[in-house]
Structure formats: C-alpha cells, structure tokens
Tab-separated table of N, CA and C in Angstrom:
chain	number	residue	atom	x	y	z
A	282	UNK	N	-12.250	27.531	-18.682
A	282	UNK	CA	-12.131	27.344	-17.248
A	282	UNK	C	-12.580	28.617	-16.543
A	283	UNK	N	-13.210	28.461	-15.413
A	283	UNK	CA	-13.725	29.567	-14.621
A	283	UNK	C	-12.585	30.456	-14.140
A	284	UNK	N	-12.842	31.751	-14.055
A	284	UNK	CA	-11.797	32.671	-13.598
A	284	UNK	C	-11.394	32.416	-12.147
A	285	UNK	N	-12.238	31.765	-11.368
A	285	UNK	CA	-11.907	31.450	-9.983
A	285	UNK	C	-10.837	30.370	-9.878
A	286	UNK	N	-10.550	29.695	-10.982
A	286	UNK	CA	-9.560	28.641	-10.968
A	286	UNK	C	-8.244	29.087	-11.591
A	287	UNK	N	-8.013	30.394	-11.671
A	287	UNK	CA	-6.760	30.858	-12.253
A	287	UNK	C	-5.602	30.349	-11.394
A	288	UNK	N	-4.648	29.719	-12.023
A	288	UNK	CA	-3.499	29.166	-11.322
A	288	UNK	C	-3.743	27.759	-10.805
A	289	UNK	N	-4.976	27.254	-10.939
A	289	UNK	CA	-5.281	25.901	-10.493
A	289	UNK	C	-5.659	25.051	-11.699
A	290	UNK	N	-5.139	23.848	-11.743
A	290	UNK	CA	-5.516	22.907	-12.797
A	290	UNK	C	-5.995	21.624	-12.118
A	291	UNK	N	-6.835	20.832	-12.797
A	291	UNK	CA	-7.336	19.598	-12.177
A	291	UNK	C	-6.203	18.635	-11.847
A	292	UNK	N	-6.300	18.009	-10.679
A	292	UNK	CA	-5.292	17.031	-10.270
A	292	UNK	C	-5.501	15.740	-11.047
A	293	UNK	N	-4.407	15.123	-11.459
A	293	UNK	CA	-4.505	13.871	-12.213
A	293	UNK	C	-4.937	12.732	-11.289
A	294	UNK	N	-5.406	11.658	-11.896
A	294	UNK	CA	-5.848	10.496	-11.134
A	294	UNK	C	-4.691	9.912	-10.335
A	295	UNK	N	-3.491	9.872	-10.910
A	295	UNK	CA	-2.327	9.309	-10.218
A	295	UNK	C	-1.951	10.156	-9.014
A	296	UNK	N	-2.013	11.465	-9.146
A	296	UNK	CA	-1.686	12.349	-8.032
A	296	UNK	C	-2.688	12.154	-6.907
A	297	UNK	N	-3.969	12.092	-7.267
A	297	UNK	CA	-5.000	11.846	-6.262
A	297	UNK	C	-4.803	10.492	-5.599
A	298	UNK	N	-4.418	9.483	-6.388
A	298	UNK	CA	-4.183	8.146	-5.853
A	298	UNK	C	-3.041	8.116	-4.853
A	299	UNK	N	-1.962	8.830	-5.162
A	299	UNK	CA	-0.835	8.884	-4.221
A	299	UNK	C	-1.240	9.586	-2.924
A	300	UNK	N	-2.092	10.611	-3.020
A	300	UNK	CA	-2.582	11.296	-1.820
A	300	UNK	C	-3.439	10.358	-0.978
A	301	UNK	N	-4.252	9.540	-1.633
A	301	UNK	CA	-5.090	8.572	-0.910
A	301	UNK	C	-4.225	7.541	-0.194
A	302	UNK	N	-3.137	7.121	-0.820
A	302	UNK	CA	-2.242	6.144	-0.182
A	302	UNK	C	-1.666	6.723	1.107
A	303	UNK	N	-1.218	7.974	1.080
A	303	UNK	CA	-0.680	8.616	2.286
A	303	UNK	C	-1.764	8.695	3.360
A	304	UNK	N	-2.973	9.094	2.974
A	304	UNK	CA	-4.066	9.202	3.943
A	304	UNK	C	-4.438	7.831	4.505
A	305	UNK	N	-4.419	6.797	3.668
A	305	UNK	CA	-4.727	5.438	4.134
A	305	UNK	C	-3.678	4.938	5.120
A	306	UNK	N	-2.419	5.279	4.903
A	306	UNK	CA	-1.375	4.886	5.850
A	306	UNK	C	-1.628	5.522	7.219
A	307	UNK	N	-2.088	6.763	7.229
A	307	UNK	CA	-2.428	7.425	8.490
A	307	UNK	C	-3.607	6.718	9.151
A	308	UNK	N	-4.631	6.381	8.368
A	308	UNK	CA	-5.794	5.672	8.916
A	308	UNK	C	-5.404	4.307	9.475
A	309	UNK	N	-4.548	3.593	8.778
A	309	UNK	CA	-4.093	2.290	9.270
A	309	UNK	C	-3.390	2.452	10.609
A	310	UNK	N	-2.546	3.463	10.714
A	310	UNK	CA	-1.843	3.700	11.977
A	310	UNK	C	-2.827	4.021	13.107
A	311	UNK	N	-3.851	4.798	12.819
A	311	UNK	CA	-4.822	5.179	13.845
A	311	UNK	C	-5.663	3.978	14.276
A	312	UNK	N	-6.079	3.144	13.337
A	312	UNK	CA	-6.941	2.002	13.660
A	312	UNK	C	-6.150	0.775	14.103
A	313	UNK	N	-4.831	0.845	14.083
A	313	UNK	CA	-4.004	-0.302	14.452
A	313	UNK	C	-4.172	-0.676	15.924
A	314	UNK	N	-4.105	0.287	16.818
A	314	UNK	CA	-4.198	-0.002	18.258
A	314	UNK	C	-5.554	-0.607	18.623
A	315	UNK	N	-6.691	0.014	18.217
A	315	UNK	CA	-7.967	-0.640	18.544
A	315	UNK	C	-8.082	-2.038	17.931
A	316	UNK	N	-7.597	-2.207	16.726
A	316	UNK	CA	-7.656	-3.516	16.082
A	316	UNK	C	-6.842	-4.554	16.822
A	317	UNK	N	-5.648	-4.178	17.256
A	317	UNK	CA	-4.792	-5.104	17.998
A	317	UNK	C	-5.461	-5.484	19.323
A	318	UNK	N	-6.072	-4.518	20.014
A	318	UNK	CA	-6.736	-4.817	21.283
A	318	UNK	C	-7.902	-5.790	21.085
A	319	UNK	N	-8.712	-5.566	20.062
A	319	UNK	CA	-9.869	-6.437	19.809
A	319	UNK	C	-9.402	-7.843	19.422
A	320	UNK	N	-8.433	-7.939	18.537
A	320	UNK	CA	-7.933	-9.249	18.105
A	320	UNK	C	-7.255	-9.973	19.269
A	321	UNK	N	-6.483	-9.238	20.073
A	321	UNK	CA	-5.818	-9.847	21.229
A	321	UNK	C	-6.839	-10.403	22.213
A	322	UNK	N	-7.907	-9.654	22.458
A	322	UNK	CA	-8.915	-10.153	23.400
A	322	UNK	C	-9.565	-11.428	22.868
A	323	UNK	N	-9.792	-11.507	21.573
A	323	UNK	CA	-10.392	-12.710	20.998
A	323	UNK	C	-9.428	-13.893	21.053
A	324	UNK	N	-8.151	-13.654	20.788
A	324	UNK	CA	-7.164	-14.738	20.817
A	324	UNK	C	-6.982	-15.266	22.229
A	325	UNK	N	-6.883	-14.356	23.194
A	325	UNK	CA	-6.690	-14.769	24.582
A	325	UNK	C	-7.926	-15.500	25.106
A	326	UNK	N	-9.104	-15.083	24.695
A	326	UNK	CA	-10.343	-15.687	25.203
A	326	UNK	C	-10.657	-17.033	24.567
A	327	UNK	N	-10.054	-17.353	23.439
A	327	UNK	CA	-10.393	-18.601	22.748
A	327	UNK	C	-9.761	-19.791	23.457
A	328	UNK	N	-10.556	-20.784	23.728
A	328	UNK	CA	-10.104	-21.997	24.398
A	328	UNK	C	-10.001	-23.107	23.346
A	329	UNK	N	-8.771	-23.504	23.027
A	329	UNK	CA	-8.559	-24.543	22.010
A	329	UNK	C	-9.199	-25.872	22.400
A	330	UNK	N	-9.127	-26.198	23.658
A	330	UNK	CA	-9.620	-27.498	24.099
A	330	UNK	C	-11.126	-27.629	23.880
A	331	UNK	N	-11.867	-26.581	24.249
A	331	UNK	CA	-13.329	-26.638	24.128
A	331	UNK	C	-13.824	-26.065	22.805
A	332	UNK	N	-12.968	-25.325	22.104
A	332	UNK	CA	-13.369	-24.737	20.820
A	332	UNK	C	-14.379	-23.614	20.969
A	333	UNK	N	-14.295	-22.883	22.057
A	333	UNK	CA	-15.222	-21.770	22.288
A	333	UNK	C	-14.487	-20.618	22.957
A	334	UNK	N	-15.172	-19.500	23.047
A	334	UNK	CA	-14.598	-18.318	23.675
A	334	UNK	C	-15.014	-18.259	25.140
A	335	UNK	N	-14.049	-18.050	26.003
A	335	UNK	CA	-14.296	-17.877	27.437
A	335	UNK	C	-13.705	-16.538	27.846
A	336	UNK	N	-14.552	-15.529	27.884
A	336	UNK	CA	-14.083	-14.189	28.215
A	336	UNK	C	-13.986	-14.008	29.722
A	337	UNK	N	-12.829	-13.551	30.151
A	337	UNK	CA	-12.625	-13.204	31.561
A	337	UNK	C	-12.755	-11.688	31.685
A	338	UNK	N	-12.601	-11.177	32.891
A	338	UNK	CA	-12.699	-9.727	33.101
A	338	UNK	C	-11.614	-8.994	32.305
A	339	UNK	N	-10.414	-9.572	32.229
A	339	UNK	CA	-9.324	-8.940	31.490
A	339	UNK	C	-9.575	-8.888	29.995
A	340	UNK	N	-10.079	-9.980	29.429
A	340	UNK	CA	-10.334	-9.989	27.987
A	340	UNK	C	-11.533	-9.119	27.628
A	341	UNK	N	-12.528	-9.063	28.507
A	341	UNK	CA	-13.663	-8.162	28.269
A	341	UNK	C	-13.197	-6.712	28.326
A	342	UNK	N	-12.301	-6.415	29.270
A	342	UNK	CA	-11.751	-5.053	29.361
A	342	UNK	C	-11.021	-4.684	28.068
A	343	UNK	N	-10.162	-5.596	27.569
A	343	UNK	CA	-9.449	-5.334	26.310
A	343	UNK	C	-10.423	-5.106	25.160
A	344	UNK	N	-11.464	-5.940	25.104
A	344	UNK	CA	-12.450	-5.824	24.038
A	344	UNK	C	-13.179	-4.482	24.104
A	345	UNK	N	-13.625	-4.089	25.293
A	345	UNK	CA	-14.361	-2.827	25.453
A	345	UNK	C	-13.464	-1.634	25.137
A	346	UNK	N	-12.238	-1.652	25.618
A	346	UNK	CA	-11.308	-0.548	25.335
A	346	UNK	C	-11.028	-0.480	23.830
A	347	UNK	N	-10.847	-1.638	23.190
A	347	UNK	CA	-10.618	-1.663	21.752
A	347	UNK	C	-11.794	-1.110	20.974
A	348	UNK	N	-13.020	-1.479	21.378
A	348	UNK	CA	-14.210	-0.973	20.694
A	348	UNK	C	-14.352	0.532	20.893
A	349	UNK	N	-14.133	1.010	22.113
A	349	UNK	CA	-14.233	2.454	22.384
A	349	UNK	C	-13.181	3.222	21.591
A	350	UNK	N	-11.950	2.714	21.586
A	350	UNK	CA	-10.901	3.384	20.800
A	350	UNK	C	-11.211	3.329	19.309
A	351	UNK	N	-11.794	2.226	18.843
A	351	UNK	CA	-12.174	2.111	17.435
A	351	UNK	C	-13.249	3.118	17.054
A	352	UNK	N	-14.249	3.273	17.923
A	352	UNK	CA	-15.286	4.278	17.665
A	352	UNK	C	-14.701	5.688	17.702
A	353	UNK	N	-13.786	5.923	18.652
A	353	UNK	CA	-13.107	7.221	18.706
A	353	UNK	C	-12.297	7.484	17.440
A	354	UNK	N	-11.625	6.455	16.939
A	354	UNK	CA	-10.845	6.595	15.704
A	354	UNK	C	-11.755	6.873	14.520
A	355	UNK	N	-12.940	6.256	14.508
A	355	UNK	CA	-13.899	6.490	13.432
A	355	UNK	C	-14.399	7.941	13.452
A	356	UNK	N	-14.735	8.434	14.639
A	356	UNK	CA	-15.180	9.833	14.762
A	356	UNK	C	-14.042	10.775	14.378
A	357	UNK	N	-12.836	10.479	14.855
A	357	UNK	CA	-11.682	11.317	14.521
A	357	UNK	C	-11.454	11.349	13.013
A	358	UNK	N	-11.557	10.195	12.352
A	358	UNK	CA	-11.310	10.173	10.903
A	358	UNK	C	-12.371	10.969	10.153
A	359	UNK	N	-13.617	10.937	10.626
A	359	UNK	CA	-14.659	11.768	10.014
A	359	UNK	C	-14.378	13.240	10.185
A	360	UNK	N	-13.903	13.600	11.375
A	360	UNK	CA	-13.571	15.005	11.631
A	360	UNK	C	-12.355	15.422	10.802
A	361	UNK	N	-11.305	14.585	10.824
A	361	UNK	CA	-10.041	14.961	10.187
A	361	UNK	C	-10.103	14.884	8.669
A	362	UNK	N	-10.637	13.780	8.134
A	362	UNK	CA	-10.650	13.594	6.685
A	362	UNK	C	-11.937	14.101	6.047
A	363	UNK	N	-12.924	14.447	6.850
A	363	UNK	CA	-14.170	14.995	6.329
A	363	UNK	C	-14.261	16.488	6.595
A	364	UNK	N	-14.526	16.819	7.860
A	364	UNK	CA	-14.748	18.217	8.217
A	364	UNK	C	-13.520	19.094	7.941
A	365	UNK	N	-12.370	18.682	8.445
A	365	UNK	CA	-11.162	19.510	8.259
A	365	UNK	C	-10.780	19.636	6.784
A	366	UNK	N	-10.996	18.578	6.006
A	366	UNK	CA	-10.709	18.671	4.579
A	366	UNK	C	-11.636	19.682	3.912
A	367	UNK	N	-12.911	19.706	4.342
A	367	UNK	CA	-13.839	20.676	3.776
A	367	UNK	C	-13.485	22.102	4.136
A	368	UNK	N	-12.999	22.303	5.365
A	368	UNK	CA	-12.662	23.661	5.825
A	368	UNK	C	-11.331	24.135	5.236
A	369	UNK	N	-10.316	23.250	5.220
A	369	UNK	CA	-8.989	23.672	4.750
A	369	UNK	C	-8.746	23.327	3.280
A	370	UNK	N	-9.495	22.362	2.759
A	370	UNK	CA	-9.296	21.930	1.377
A	370	UNK	C	-8.208	20.886	1.215
A	371	UNK	N	-7.599	20.461	2.324
A	371	UNK	CA	-6.493	19.505	2.213
A	371	UNK	C	-6.574	18.414	3.269
A	372	UNK	N	-5.853	17.346	3.012
A	372	UNK	CA	-5.545	16.291	3.975
A	372	UNK	C	-4.020	16.172	3.966
A	373	UNK	N	-3.428	15.395	4.862
A	373	UNK	CA	-1.968	15.251	4.780
A	373	UNK	C	-1.500	14.733	3.411
A	374	UNK	N	-2.238	13.794	2.839
A	374	UNK	CA	-1.867	13.285	1.517
A	374	UNK	C	-2.000	14.338	0.434
A	375	UNK	N	-3.062	15.128	0.496
A	375	UNK	CA	-3.248	16.196	-0.497
A	375	UNK	C	-2.151	17.259	-0.348
A	376	UNK	N	-1.806	17.611	0.900
A	376	UNK	CA	-0.718	18.589	1.097
A	376	UNK	C	0.595	18.037	0.557
A	377	UNK	N	0.856	16.753	0.800
A	377	UNK	CA	2.081	16.113	0.326
A	377	UNK	C	2.170	16.146	-1.200
A	378	UNK	N	1.033	16.006	-1.866
A	378	UNK	CA	0.997	16.008	-3.333
A	378	UNK	C	0.765	17.406	-3.919
A	379	UNK	N	0.511	18.404	-3.075
A	379	UNK	CA	0.293	19.769	-3.564
A	379	UNK	C	-1.046	19.957	-4.246
A	380	UNK	N	-2.069	19.214	-3.777
A	380	UNK	CA	-3.406	19.340	-4.354
A	380	UNK	C	-4.391	19.756	-3.268
A	381	UNK	N	-5.574	20.203	-3.686
A	381	UNK	CA	-6.556	20.674	-2.718
A	381	UNK	C	-7.969	20.443	-3.230
A	382	UNK	N	-8.906	20.417	-2.288
A	382	UNK	CA	-10.318	20.277	-2.589
A	382	UNK	C	-10.936	21.668	-2.630
A	383	UNK	N	-11.662	21.974	-3.697
A	383	UNK	CA	-12.284	23.294	-3.831
A	383	UNK	C	-13.732	23.143	-4.286
A	384	UNK	N	-14.511	24.195	-4.058
A	384	UNK	CA	-15.865	24.276	-4.575
A	384	UNK	C	-15.778	24.381	-6.092
A	385	UNK	N	-16.602	23.626	-6.802
A	385	UNK	CA	-16.514	23.589	-8.263
A	385	UNK	C	-16.894	24.913	-8.915
A	386	UNK	N	-17.686	25.738	-8.234
A	386	UNK	CA	-18.128	26.999	-8.832
A	386	UNK	C	-17.286	28.191	-8.409
A	387	UNK	N	-16.938	28.266	-7.118
A	387	UNK	CA	-16.253	29.459	-6.630
A	387	UNK	C	-14.739	29.313	-6.534
A	388	UNK	N	-14.235	28.084	-6.435
A	388	UNK	CA	-12.799	27.887	-6.265
A	388	UNK	C	-12.355	28.028	-4.825
A	389	UNK	N	-13.304	28.256	-3.906
A	389	UNK	CA	-12.985	28.365	-2.476
A	389	UNK	C	-13.095	26.987	-1.829
A	390	UNK	N	-12.654	26.904	-0.579
A	390	UNK	CA	-12.822	25.644	0.143
A	390	UNK	C	-14.315	25.370	0.299
A	391	UNK	N	-14.728	24.096	0.206
A	391	UNK	CA	-16.166	23.797	0.182
A	391	UNK	C	-16.885	23.901	1.519
A	392	UNK	N	-16.200	23.820	2.622
A	392	UNK	CA	-16.857	23.894	3.928
A	392	UNK	C	-16.949	22.530	4.586
A	393	UNK	N	-17.099	22.545	5.903
A	393	UNK	CA	-17.073	21.324	6.686
A	393	UNK	C	-18.181	20.335	6.363
A	394	UNK	N	-19.409	20.815	6.165
A	394	UNK	CA	-20.535	19.909	5.916
A	394	UNK	C	-20.345	19.138	4.608
A	395	UNK	N	-19.924	19.813	3.570
A	395	UNK	CA	-19.697	19.121	2.297
A	395	UNK	C	-18.489	18.195	2.391
A	396	UNK	N	-17.511	18.569	3.191
A	396	UNK	CA	-16.360	17.681	3.402
A	396	UNK	C	-16.776	16.390	4.087
A	397	UNK	N	-17.617	16.496	5.120
A	397	UNK	CA	-18.094	15.297	5.820
A	397	UNK	C	-18.950	14.454	4.878
A	398	UNK	N	-19.827	15.096	4.111
A	398	UNK	CA	-20.654	14.356	3.163
A	398	UNK	C	-19.814	13.632	2.132
A	399	UNK	N	-18.795	14.298	1.645
A	399	UNK	CA	-17.909	13.712	0.633
A	399	UNK	C	-17.122	12.540	1.215
A	400	UNK	N	-16.856	12.560	2.529
A	400	UNK	CA	-16.167	11.461	3.205
A	400	UNK	C	-17.141	10.322	3.543
A	401	UNK	N	-18.353	10.673	3.979
A	401	UNK	CA	-19.297	9.697	4.500
A	401	UNK	C	-20.054	8.924	3.417
A	402	UNK	N	-20.542	9.602	2.398
A	402	UNK	CA	-21.402	8.963	1.401
A	402	UNK	C	-20.708	7.799	0.675
A	403	UNK	N	-19.457	7.930	0.197
A	403	UNK	CA	-18.837	6.769	-0.458
A	403	UNK	C	-18.699	5.567	0.479
A	404	UNK	N	-18.431	5.827	1.761
A	404	UNK	CA	-18.327	4.731	2.716
A	404	UNK	C	-19.655	4.023	2.917
A	405	UNK	N	-20.737	4.794	2.966
A	405	UNK	CA	-22.060	4.196	3.123
A	405	UNK	C	-22.462	3.404	1.884
A	406	UNK	N	-22.192	3.969	0.711
A	406	UNK	CA	-22.516	3.260	-0.533
A	406	UNK	C	-21.646	2.010	-0.663
A	407	UNK	N	-20.370	2.133	-0.342
A	407	UNK	CA	-19.469	0.987	-0.427
A	407	UNK	C	-19.808	-0.101	0.574
A	408	UNK	N	-20.541	0.251	1.631
A	408	UNK	CA	-20.955	-0.733	2.619
A	408	UNK	C	-22.042	-1.667	2.126
A	409	UNK	N	-22.669	-1.331	1.011
A	409	UNK	CA	-23.687	-2.209	0.422
A	409	UNK	C	-22.949	-3.295	-0.353
A	410	UNK	N	-23.022	-4.510	0.135
A	410	UNK	CA	-22.289	-5.604	-0.493
A	410	UNK	C	-22.766	-5.807	-1.929
A	411	UNK	N	-21.816	-5.973	-2.814
A	411	UNK	CA	-22.134	-6.232	-4.222
A	411	UNK	C	-22.188	-4.951	-5.026
A	412	UNK	N	-23.385	-4.448	-5.279
A	412	UNK	CA	-23.564	-3.285	-6.150
A	412	UNK	C	-22.889	-2.040	-5.577
A	413	UNK	N	-22.906	-1.893	-4.247
A	413	UNK	CA	-22.254	-0.737	-3.630
A	413	UNK	C	-20.763	-0.730	-3.868
A	414	UNK	N	-20.148	-1.910	-3.801
A	414	UNK	CA	-18.713	-2.015	-4.058
A	414	UNK	C	-18.384	-1.672	-5.497
A	415	UNK	N	-19.230	-2.088	-6.425
A	415	UNK	CA	-19.026	-1.782	-7.844
A	415	UNK	C	-19.157	-0.280	-8.077
A	416	UNK	N	-20.179	0.339	-7.462
A	416	UNK	CA	-20.371	1.791	-7.598
A	416	UNK	C	-19.178	2.542	-7.024
A	417	UNK	N	-18.682	2.086	-5.870
A	417	UNK	CA	-17.529	2.749	-5.255
A	417	UNK	C	-16.286	2.626	-6.137
A	418	UNK	N	-16.076	1.469	-6.736
A	418	UNK	CA	-14.945	1.283	-7.644
A	418	UNK	C	-15.065	2.199	-8.854
A	419	UNK	N	-16.255	2.281	-9.431
A	419	UNK	CA	-16.478	3.174	-10.570
A	419	UNK	C	-16.227	4.622	-10.161
A	420	UNK	N	-16.665	4.988	-8.941
A	420	UNK	CA	-16.444	6.345	-8.430
A	420	UNK	C	-14.956	6.673	-8.364
A	421	UNK	N	-14.153	5.736	-7.856
A	421	UNK	CA	-12.712	5.985	-7.739
A	421	UNK	C	-12.017	6.036	-9.102
A	422	UNK	N	-12.541	5.294	-10.068
A	422	UNK	CA	-11.921	5.285	-11.403
A	422	UNK	C	-12.443	6.389	-12.319
A	423	UNK	N	-13.559	7.016	-11.982
A	423	UNK	CA	-14.209	8.001	-12.845
A	423	UNK	C	-13.274	9.134	-13.307
A	424	UNK	N	-12.395	9.680	-12.472
A	424	UNK	CA	-11.534	10.781	-12.953
A	424	UNK	C	-10.622	10.419	-14.114
A	425	UNK	N	-10.407	9.137	-14.354
A	425	UNK	CA	-9.528	8.735	-15.456
A	425	UNK	C	-10.094	9.208	-16.794
A	426	UNK	N	-11.407	9.107	-16.995
A	426	UNK	CA	-12.010	9.461	-18.281
A	426	UNK	C	-12.857	10.726	-18.228
A	427	UNK	N	-13.030	11.315	-17.053
A	427	UNK	CA	-13.837	12.535	-16.950
A	427	UNK	C	-13.016	13.742	-17.411
A	428	UNK	N	-13.581	14.610	-18.267
A	428	UNK	CA	-12.805	15.774	-18.742
A	428	UNK	C	-12.412	16.743	-17.622
A	429	UNK	N	-13.242	16.840	-16.574
A	429	UNK	CA	-12.914	17.713	-15.445
A	429	UNK	C	-12.150	16.986	-14.345
A	430	UNK	N	-11.871	15.687	-14.547
A	430	UNK	CA	-11.142	14.844	-13.599
A	430	UNK	C	-11.825	14.801	-12.230
A	431	UNK	N	-13.158	14.730	-12.236
A	431	UNK	CA	-13.939	14.650	-11.012
A	431	UNK	C	-14.403	13.224	-10.772
A	432	UNK	N	-14.449	12.840	-9.484
A	432	UNK	CA	-15.115	11.599	-9.111
A	432	UNK	C	-16.620	11.852	-9.163
A	433	UNK	N	-17.410	10.787	-9.130
A	433	UNK	CA	-18.863	10.949	-9.093
A	433	UNK	C	-19.281	11.702	-7.835
A	434	UNK	N	-18.623	11.410	-6.711
A	434	UNK	CA	-18.960	12.090	-5.462
A	434	UNK	C	-18.611	13.574	-5.551
A	435	UNK	N	-17.590	13.926	-6.319
A	435	UNK	CA	-17.267	15.336	-6.547
A	435	UNK	C	-18.400	16.016	-7.311
A	436	UNK	N	-18.976	15.309	-8.264
A	436	UNK	CA	-20.085	15.883	-9.031
A	436	UNK	C	-21.313	16.070	-8.142
A	437	UNK	N	-21.566	15.116	-7.246
A	437	UNK	CA	-22.719	15.210	-6.338
A	437	UNK	C	-22.562	16.404	-5.391
A	438	UNK	N	-21.380	16.569	-4.813
A	438	UNK	CA	-21.154	17.640	-3.840
A	438	UNK	C	-20.575	18.911	-4.464
A	439	UNK	N	-20.488	18.934	-5.801
A	439	UNK	CA	-20.007	20.112	-6.542
A	439	UNK	C	-18.628	20.572	-6.047
A	440	UNK	N	-17.693	19.626	-6.013
A	440	UNK	CA	-16.321	19.926	-5.614
A	440	UNK	C	-15.376	19.450	-6.714
A	441	UNK	N	-14.145	19.926	-6.651
A	441	UNK	CA	-13.086	19.501	-7.563
A	441	UNK	C	-11.791	19.399	-6.781
A	442	UNK	N	-10.898	18.524	-7.215
A	442	UNK	CA	-9.566	18.425	-6.635
A	442	UNK	C	-8.609	19.048	-7.641
A	443	UNK	N	-7.927	20.091	-7.194
A	443	UNK	CA	-7.071	20.877	-8.082
A	443	UNK	C	-5.631	20.883	-7.569
A	444	UNK	N	-4.699	21.173	-8.464
A	444	UNK	CA	-3.305	21.351	-8.092
A	444	UNK	C	-3.149	22.796	-7.641
A	445	UNK	N	-2.609	23.013	-6.456
A	445	UNK	CA	-2.423	24.363	-5.932
A	445	UNK	C	-3.043	24.511	-4.552
A	446	UNK	N	-3.206	25.749	-4.132
A	446	UNK	CA	-3.746	26.060	-2.816
A	446	UNK	C	-5.121	26.686	-2.959
A	447	UNK	N	-6.098	26.231	-2.158
A	447	UNK	CA	-7.448	26.776	-2.299
A	447	UNK	C	-7.556	28.180	-1.717
A	448	UNK	N	-8.555	28.913	-2.197
A	448	UNK	CA	-8.888	30.210	-1.626
A	448	UNK	C	-9.797	29.930	-0.443
A	449	UNK	N	-9.484	30.500	0.704
A	449	UNK	CA	-10.307	30.278	1.889
A	449	UNK	C	-11.635	30.992	1.723
A	450	UNK	N	-12.722	30.276	2.026
A	450	UNK	CA	-14.056	30.875	1.967
A	450	UNK	C	-14.182	31.898	3.083
A	451	UNK	N	-14.674	33.073	2.731
A	451	UNK	CA	-14.821	34.117	3.737
A	451	UNK	C	-16.175	33.990	4.415
A	452	UNK	N	-16.149	34.073	5.717
A	452	UNK	CA	-17.374	33.964	6.497
A	452	UNK	C	-18.144	35.274	6.408
A	453	UNK	N	-19.461	35.226	6.091
A	453	UNK	CA	-20.233	36.460	5.994
A	453	UNK	C	-20.419	37.141	7.350
A	454	UNK	N	-20.460	36.337	8.431
A	454	UNK	CA	-20.625	36.892	9.762
A	454	UNK	C	-19.462	36.428	10.622
A	455	UNK	N	-18.542	37.322	10.976
A	455	UNK	CA	-17.391	36.899	11.758
A	455	UNK	C	-17.734	36.525	13.191
A	456	UNK	N	-18.959	36.777	13.644
A	456	UNK	CA	-19.352	36.468	15.010
A	456	UNK	C	-19.058	37.620	15.944
A	457	UNK	N	-19.267	37.425	17.222
A	457	UNK	CA	-19.029	38.506	18.178
A	457	UNK	C	-17.559	38.860	18.287
A	458	UNK	N	-17.293	40.135	18.430
A	458	UNK	CA	-15.923	40.597	18.555
A	458	UNK	C	-15.476	40.528	20.007
A	459	UNK	N	-14.178	40.363	20.203
A	459	UNK	CA	-13.618	40.283	21.540
A	459	UNK	C	-13.597	41.684	22.151
A	460	UNK	N	-14.307	41.935	23.262
A	460	UNK	CA	-14.350	43.273	23.846
A	460	UNK	C	-13.080	43.653	24.572
A	461	UNK	N	-12.220	42.696	24.865
A	461	UNK	CA	-11.024	42.962	25.642
A	461	UNK	C	-9.891	43.488	24.765
A	462	UNK	N	-9.907	43.183	23.483
A	462	UNK	CA	-8.795	43.572	22.618
A	462	UNK	C	-8.775	45.041	22.477
C-alpha cells in the first residue's frame, strides 16, 4: 500500500452501500417537493369525463414551479454530491460511515472537477436503456471482487473510497492576499 494511505484502509462494499442509502434518503427528500408539485398539477388537470388533460393557469403554475424546483434540485445535487464530495472527500453518508473519497495516487481529496465527473458519468451511462443499466449495475457491484475495492468509475477517475479522513489537497496558488488584514 502507498505511504500516502497510512492509517487508511479501503472501505468495504457494505459500508459504501450504507453511505449510499443515507445519501439517497437526502436526495429523495430534496426531490420530493418538486415531484409532488408536478404530480399534483397532472392529477388536478386530468379530466375523468373527457379522458384528457385540461391545464388551467393554476395547474400550469404548479407544473412550472415543480419543473424549476426539480432543475434546481438537480443542480444542487451535482454541486453537493459531486463538487463538494471532490473538494471535501465526503458526503453526509460517507461522514456517517466514517469513509472518504481520496485520490488513488496521493491520498488527498480529488478535487471538485473529478468529484462532478464521478457523480455525472454513472448517471449518463445509466441513462442508456438496457446496456447502460447493466454497466451501471456492474459498476456498483465491482468493489465486491476488486482487490482495491474500487468501482469502475473509481478506476476511471483514479479515486478510492477509504476508511478515515482524507488529507486536504494543498492549493499551489493561494490567490490574492487580503490587504486589510
């Protein structure tokens, strides 16, 4: 094992799975309100007698607000579960389980761009009906038999999920200093 991983061991598949369950519960809570608004607008607009949808100004308003909130929730989830996970190495589920995402070579947090990629790519692949779903399932099950306990997406983005706390990546350029301090 690399010296950068001293004190860190690979997280088991079950531990990672429990972290995903916690994160999914958060996502369900976030997407619940937009989903309820969209479904409510469709139910209210449906006319049983004619068997068609008759949208009024109120139901269109509910639908538009639900779609906007849904898009906002999607952007938020990319930021929170993608970018923030890359920068901090954790999500609420990972913190709850005491595991973290690290760069496979340095042991530091991988950074926001790799976090977003690691969040986005499986969703895009899983969106392909049929073969994409099979690939996504294999990706989620891969740590069971992998010696390094990495998912396929971890291998692509050169990351690992470890037990412990990640080392924060140090920025080479801290940026402009505050002249007032």
